[in-house]
Amino acid sequence: MRILIAEDDQVLADGLLRSLRASGCAVDQVGSGSEADAALASHEFDLLILDLGLPKLHGLEVLRRLRSRGSSLPVLILTAADSIEERVKGLDLGADDYMAKPFSLQELEARVRALTRRGLGTASSVIRHGPLTFDATGRVAYINEQMVELSARELSLLEVLLQRAGRLVSKDQLVERLCEWGEEVSNNAIEVYIHRLRKKIEQGPIRIATVRGLGYCLEKIPG
């Protein structure tokens, strides 16, 4: 899961970065509305955490521009406790949820999980594909109810493939979803991660098919 945080309070932003990265997310952060608008126009994310009081471009304008581009990206607004009018405007412009500052990191993490589930069209944090099960909350995978030991990168890779099970995912899409800005991950590295993941999960009818030159697809083998 890849998240963009648009927050100009660096102390708060650092806390959010540590918390969300510890839960297995790839997280990028910008400190102004103009930077947020540019990032959203040029990169794909699974969630936007948006402070309204941003410099250079107000958070509500960032949201308005996002929705005007036809994006359905889930948006969680962060706002001052007394700014009821801005909360209402944000929800009317297409925000999915809001939290008033100060807030609990534990509650924010729970809301992040709920919004990303909603974005995937599911009410559960558990994704199943044949005998393969992935618990996005606990960050653990099972095959036939037996836990599979996966690294953080392998878990993130599996999550992306499961979210798009049966559909082709290109190497560029995997890099976009797995990697933060400034993180150098080559196509060769993606191949290594795929190879390691295959060795651990390709049991029974589950396999990661390679479409040469195009990407990968998690699928069930008919049988």
mmCIF file of C-alpha atoms in Angstrom:
data_model
loop_
_atom_site.group_PDB
_atom_site.id
_atom_site.type_symbol
_atom_site.label_atom_id
_atom_site.label_comp_id
_atom_site.label_asym_id
_atom_site.label_seq_id
_atom_site.Cartn_x
_atom_site.Cartn_y
_atom_site.Cartn_z
ATOM 1 C CA MET A 1 0.000 0.000 0.000
ATOM 2 C CA ARG A 2 1.325 3.428 -0.945
ATOM 3 C CA ILE A 3 0.197 6.530 0.954
ATOM 4 C CA LEU A 4 0.764 10.238 0.402
ATOM 5 C CA ILE A 5 0.794 12.492 3.473
ATOM 6 C CA ALA A 6 0.230 16.209 2.782
ATOM 7 C CA GLU A 7 1.131 17.859 6.101
ATOM 8 C CA ASP A 8 3.287 20.925 6.804
ATOM 9 C CA ASP A 9 3.763 20.226 10.530
ATOM 10 C CA GLN A 10 6.974 18.200 10.255
ATOM 11 C CA VAL A 11 6.798 16.825 13.800
ATOM 12 C CA LEU A 12 3.325 15.440 13.140
ATOM 13 C CA ALA A 13 4.335 14.240 9.673
ATOM 14 C CA ASP A 14 7.358 12.383 11.072
ATOM 15 C CA GLY A 15 5.139 10.611 13.586
ATOM 16 C CA LEU A 16 2.734 9.568 10.836
ATOM 17 C CA LEU A 17 5.596 8.385 8.641
ATOM 18 C CA ARG A 18 7.076 6.205 11.393
ATOM 19 C CA SER A 19 3.721 4.745 12.352
ATOM 20 C CA LEU A 20 2.525 3.911 8.849
ATOM 21 C CA ARG A 21 5.885 2.594 7.670
ATOM 22 C CA ALA A 22 5.998 0.322 10.725
ATOM 23 C CA SER A 23 2.657 -1.124 9.608
ATOM 24 C CA GLY A 24 4.133 -2.070 6.235
ATOM 25 C CA CYS A 25 3.078 0.885 4.077
ATOM 26 C CA ALA A 26 5.204 2.791 1.582
ATOM 27 C CA VAL A 27 4.717 6.437 2.561
ATOM 28 C CA ASP A 28 5.680 9.727 0.917
ATOM 29 C CA GLN A 29 5.222 13.186 2.423
ATOM 30 C CA VAL A 30 4.890 16.712 1.065
ATOM 31 C CA GLY A 31 4.655 19.961 3.023
ATOM 32 C CA SER A 32 2.620 22.190 0.714
ATOM 33 C CA GLY A 33 -0.580 22.046 -1.284
ATOM 34 C CA SER A 34 1.190 22.701 -4.578
ATOM 35 C CA GLU A 35 3.543 19.769 -3.962
ATOM 36 C CA ALA A 36 0.586 17.554 -3.068
ATOM 37 C CA ASP A 37 -1.268 18.543 -6.244
ATOM 38 C CA ALA A 38 1.789 17.815 -8.394
ATOM 39 C CA ALA A 39 2.419 14.449 -6.701
ATOM 40 C CA LEU A 40 -1.196 13.355 -7.098
ATOM 41 C CA ALA A 41 -1.183 14.309 -10.767
ATOM 42 C CA SER A 42 1.940 12.301 -11.568
ATOM 43 C CA HIS A 43 1.952 9.293 -9.193
ATOM 44 C CA GLU A 44 -0.453 6.573 -8.115
ATOM 45 C CA PHE A 45 -1.345 6.186 -4.443
ATOM 46 C CA ASP A 46 -3.752 4.039 -2.456
ATOM 47 C CA LEU A 47 -4.641 6.776 0.048
ATOM 48 C CA LEU A 48 -4.180 10.504 0.640
ATOM 49 C CA ILE A 49 -3.900 11.899 4.180
ATOM 50 C CA LEU A 50 -4.610 15.597 3.677
ATOM 51 C CA ASP A 51 -4.110 18.495 6.058
ATOM 52 C CA LEU A 52 -6.374 21.402 5.123
ATOM 53 C CA GLY A 53 -4.153 24.250 6.333
ATOM 54 C CA LEU A 54 -1.388 23.751 3.791
ATOM 55 C CA PRO A 55 0.786 26.592 2.451
ATOM 56 C CA LYS A 56 0.799 27.595 -1.248
ATOM 57 C CA LEU A 57 -2.455 25.745 -1.995
ATOM 58 C CA HIS A 58 -5.240 25.080 0.503
ATOM 59 C CA GLY A 59 -6.090 21.469 1.195
ATOM 60 C CA LEU A 60 -9.644 21.944 -0.077
ATOM 61 C CA GLU A 61 -8.298 23.132 -3.432
ATOM 62 C CA VAL A 62 -5.984 20.101 -3.575
ATOM 63 C CA LEU A 63 -9.052 17.914 -3.017
ATOM 64 C CA ARG A 64 -11.139 19.796 -5.578
ATOM 65 C CA ARG A 65 -8.442 19.387 -8.235
ATOM 66 C CA LEU A 66 -8.015 15.701 -7.394
ATOM 67 C CA ARG A 67 -11.711 14.987 -7.874
ATOM 68 C CA SER A 68 -11.907 17.159 -11.005
ATOM 69 C CA ARG A 69 -9.359 14.794 -12.580
ATOM 70 C CA GLY A 70 -11.807 11.949 -11.994
ATOM 71 C CA SER A 71 -9.770 10.311 -9.245
ATOM 72 C CA SER A 72 -11.588 8.142 -6.699
ATOM 73 C CA LEU A 73 -8.524 7.939 -4.429
ATOM 74 C CA PRO A 74 -9.627 7.591 -0.779
ATOM 75 C CA VAL A 75 -8.943 10.819 1.131
ATOM 76 C CA LEU A 76 -8.625 11.222 4.901
ATOM 77 C CA ILE A 77 -8.704 14.869 5.980
ATOM 78 C CA LEU A 78 -6.778 16.139 9.009
ATOM 79 C CA THR A 79 -8.185 19.368 10.395
ATOM 80 C CA ALA A 80 -8.272 21.581 13.466
ATOM 81 C CA ALA A 81 -10.914 20.543 15.985
ATOM 82 C CA ASP A 82 -12.942 23.751 15.602
ATOM 83 C CA SER A 83 -13.034 23.954 11.794
ATOM 84 C CA ILE A 84 -16.502 22.402 11.335
ATOM 85 C CA GLU A 85 -17.205 24.454 8.222
ATOM 86 C CA GLU A 86 -14.046 23.180 6.534
ATOM 87 C CA ARG A 87 -14.885 19.603 7.472
ATOM 88 C CA VAL A 88 -18.296 19.956 5.829
ATOM 89 C CA LYS A 89 -16.741 21.518 2.723
ATOM 90 C CA GLY A 90 -14.190 18.727 2.551
ATOM 91 C CA LEU A 91 -16.810 15.995 2.747
ATOM 92 C CA ASP A 92 -18.936 17.788 0.138
ATOM 93 C CA LEU A 93 -15.911 17.999 -2.176
ATOM 94 C CA GLY A 94 -15.418 14.248 -1.967
ATOM 95 C CA ALA A 95 -13.339 13.454 1.116
ATOM 96 C CA ASP A 96 -14.048 10.016 2.552
ATOM 97 C CA ASP A 97 -13.302 10.663 6.223
ATOM 98 C CA TYR A 98 -11.788 13.241 8.555
ATOM 99 C CA MET A 99 -9.972 13.370 11.866
ATOM 100 C CA ALA A 100 -9.707 16.368 14.154
ATOM 101 C CA LYS A 101 -6.315 17.292 15.594
ATOM 102 C CA PRO A 102 -5.007 16.142 18.000
ATOM 103 C CA PHE A 103 -5.770 12.506 17.305
ATOM 104 C CA SER A 104 -4.700 9.001 18.286
ATOM 105 C CA LEU A 105 -2.229 7.296 15.940
ATOM 106 C CA GLN A 106 -3.924 3.994 16.693
ATOM 107 C CA GLU A 107 -7.283 5.370 15.553
ATOM 108 C CA LEU A 108 -5.702 6.898 12.452
ATOM 109 C CA GLU A 109 -4.165 3.535 11.509
ATOM 110 C CA ALA A 110 -7.586 1.887 11.903
ATOM 111 C CA ARG A 111 -9.214 4.536 9.698
ATOM 112 C CA VAL A 112 -6.456 4.093 7.104
ATOM 113 C CA ARG A 113 -7.173 0.354 6.990
ATOM 114 C CA ALA A 114 -10.909 0.973 6.681
ATOM 115 C CA LEU A 115 -10.477 3.489 3.855
ATOM 116 C CA THR A 116 -8.127 1.277 1.870
ATOM 117 C CA ARG A 117 -10.563 -1.642 2.233
ATOM 118 C CA ARG A 118 -13.332 0.627 0.976
ATOM 119 C CA GLY A 119 -11.144 1.667 -1.945
ATOM 120 C CA LEU A 120 -10.777 -2.002 -2.887
ATOM 121 C CA GLY A 121 -14.514 -2.577 -2.568
ATOM 122 C CA THR A 122 -14.326 -4.905 0.426
ATOM 123 C CA ALA A 123 -15.367 -4.667 4.063
ATOM 124 C CA SER A 124 -12.775 -7.154 5.278
ATOM 125 C CA SER A 125 -9.054 -6.762 5.905
ATOM 126 C CA VAL A 126 -8.585 -10.402 4.865
ATOM 127 C CA ILE A 127 -7.969 -11.162 1.182
ATOM 128 C CA ARG A 128 -8.435 -14.742 -0.020
ATOM 129 C CA HIS A 129 -7.368 -16.360 -3.261
ATOM 130 C CA GLY A 130 -7.841 -20.112 -3.281
ATOM 131 C CA PRO A 131 -5.827 -21.601 -0.390
ATOM 132 C CA LEU A 132 -3.909 -18.322 0.002
ATOM 133 C CA THR A 133 -5.027 -15.847 2.685
ATOM 134 C CA PHE A 134 -3.558 -12.441 3.493
ATOM 135 C CA ASP A 135 -4.475 -10.500 6.638
ATOM 136 C CA ALA A 136 -3.734 -6.841 5.845
ATOM 137 C CA THR A 137 -4.199 -5.796 9.482
ATOM 138 C CA GLY A 138 -1.855 -8.348 11.011
ATOM 139 C CA ARG A 139 0.456 -8.312 7.947
ATOM 140 C CA VAL A 140 0.589 -12.092 7.754
ATOM 141 C CA ALA A 141 -0.084 -14.658 5.011
ATOM 142 C CA TYR A 142 -1.357 -18.230 5.201
ATOM 143 C CA ILE A 143 -1.536 -21.145 2.803
ATOM 144 C CA ASN A 144 -4.077 -23.795 3.792
ATOM 145 C CA GLU A 145 -4.256 -22.114 7.235
ATOM 146 C CA GLN A 146 -0.490 -22.475 7.733
ATOM 147 C CA MET A 147 1.425 -19.230 8.229
ATOM 148 C CA VAL A 148 4.029 -18.419 5.572
ATOM 149 C CA GLU A 149 7.194 -16.609 6.642
ATOM 150 C CA LEU A 150 7.533 -13.574 4.370
ATOM 151 C CA SER A 151 9.718 -10.487 4.574
ATOM 152 C CA ALA A 152 8.124 -7.025 4.707
ATOM 153 C CA ARG A 153 8.873 -6.488 1.007
ATOM 154 C CA GLU A 154 7.462 -9.894 0.074
ATOM 155 C CA LEU A 155 4.285 -9.168 2.048
ATOM 156 C CA SER A 156 3.835 -5.839 0.283
ATOM 157 C CA LEU A 157 4.409 -7.484 -3.093
ATOM 158 C CA LEU A 158 1.908 -10.221 -2.284
ATOM 159 C CA GLU A 159 -0.660 -7.625 -1.199
ATOM 160 C CA VAL A 160 -0.389 -5.789 -4.533
ATOM 161 C CA LEU A 161 -0.734 -9.025 -6.519
ATOM 162 C CA LEU A 162 -3.689 -10.185 -4.427
ATOM 163 C CA GLN A 163 -5.494 -6.872 -4.847
ATOM 164 C CA ARG A 164 -5.235 -7.419 -8.590
ATOM 165 C CA ALA A 165 -5.547 -11.215 -8.655
ATOM 166 C CA GLY A 166 -6.257 -12.466 -12.149
ATOM 167 C CA ARG A 167 -5.029 -9.220 -13.721
ATOM 168 C CA LEU A 168 -1.653 -8.335 -15.154
ATOM 169 C CA VAL A 169 0.579 -6.094 -13.016
ATOM 170 C CA SER A 170 3.588 -4.539 -14.738
ATOM 171 C CA LYS A 171 6.997 -4.087 -13.142
ATOM 172 C CA ASP A 172 6.523 -0.325 -13.296
ATOM 173 C CA GLN A 173 3.223 -0.642 -11.422
ATOM 174 C CA LEU A 174 4.899 -2.775 -8.758
ATOM 175 C CA VAL A 175 7.677 -0.204 -8.304
ATOM 176 C CA GLU A 176 5.075 2.589 -8.107
ATOM 177 C CA ARG A 177 3.091 0.756 -5.423
ATOM 178 C CA LEU A 178 5.995 -0.592 -3.367
ATOM 179 C CA CYS A 179 8.579 2.174 -3.374
ATOM 180 C CA GLU A 180 8.823 5.587 -1.806
ATOM 181 C CA TRP A 181 10.457 8.578 -3.495
ATOM 182 C CA GLY A 182 14.217 8.283 -3.541
ATOM 183 C CA GLU A 183 14.099 4.528 -3.027
ATOM 184 C CA GLU A 184 16.044 2.867 -5.809
ATOM 185 C CA VAL A 185 14.446 -0.425 -6.834
ATOM 186 C CA SER A 186 15.334 -1.771 -10.264
ATOM 187 C CA ASN A 187 13.335 -4.124 -12.453
ATOM 188 C CA ASN A 188 15.948 -6.772 -11.672
ATOM 189 C CA ALA A 189 15.221 -6.339 -7.954
ATOM 190 C CA ILE A 190 11.505 -6.852 -8.640
ATOM 191 C CA GLU A 191 12.385 -10.102 -10.419
ATOM 192 C CA VAL A 192 14.345 -11.236 -7.355
ATOM 193 C CA TYR A 193 11.409 -10.452 -5.032
ATOM 194 C CA ILE A 194 9.028 -12.321 -7.350
ATOM 195 C CA HIS A 195 11.375 -15.328 -7.414
ATOM 196 C CA ARG A 196 11.562 -15.429 -3.615
ATOM 197 C CA LEU A 197 7.801 -15.061 -3.255
ATOM 198 C CA ARG A 198 7.177 -17.836 -5.760
ATOM 199 C CA LYS A 199 9.291 -20.272 -3.771
ATOM 200 C CA LYS A 200 7.186 -19.605 -0.671
ATOM 201 C CA ILE A 201 3.622 -19.453 -1.985
ATOM 202 C CA GLU A 202 3.455 -21.523 -5.170
ATOM 203 C CA GLN A 203 1.799 -24.545 -3.633
ATOM 204 C CA GLY A 204 -1.174 -26.393 -5.072
ATOM 205 C CA PRO A 205 -3.192 -24.298 -7.503
ATOM 206 C CA ILE A 206 -1.546 -20.928 -6.774
ATOM 207 C CA ARG A 207 1.093 -19.492 -9.090
ATOM 208 C CA ILE A 208 2.561 -16.168 -10.197
ATOM 209 C CA ALA A 209 2.506 -16.236 -13.974
ATOM 210 C CA THR A 210 5.037 -14.195 -15.954
ATOM 211 C CA VAL A 211 3.961 -12.483 -19.152
ATOM 212 C CA ARG A 212 7.336 -11.791 -20.736
ATOM 213 C CA GLY A 213 8.011 -8.115 -21.169
ATOM 214 C CA LEU A 214 4.688 -7.121 -19.601
ATOM 215 C CA GLY A 215 4.537 -8.208 -15.976
ATOM 216 C CA TYR A 216 3.029 -10.713 -13.554
ATOM 217 C CA CYS A 217 -0.342 -12.179 -12.701
ATOM 218 C CA LEU A 218 -1.402 -14.074 -9.568
ATOM 219 C CA GLU A 219 -3.684 -16.863 -10.665
ATOM 220 C CA LYS A 220 -5.219 -20.189 -9.756
ATOM 221 C CA ILE A 221 -4.391 -23.167 -11.935
ATOM 222 C CA PRO A 222 -7.539 -24.983 -13.073
ATOM 223 C CA GLY A 223 -7.738 -28.486 -11.792
#
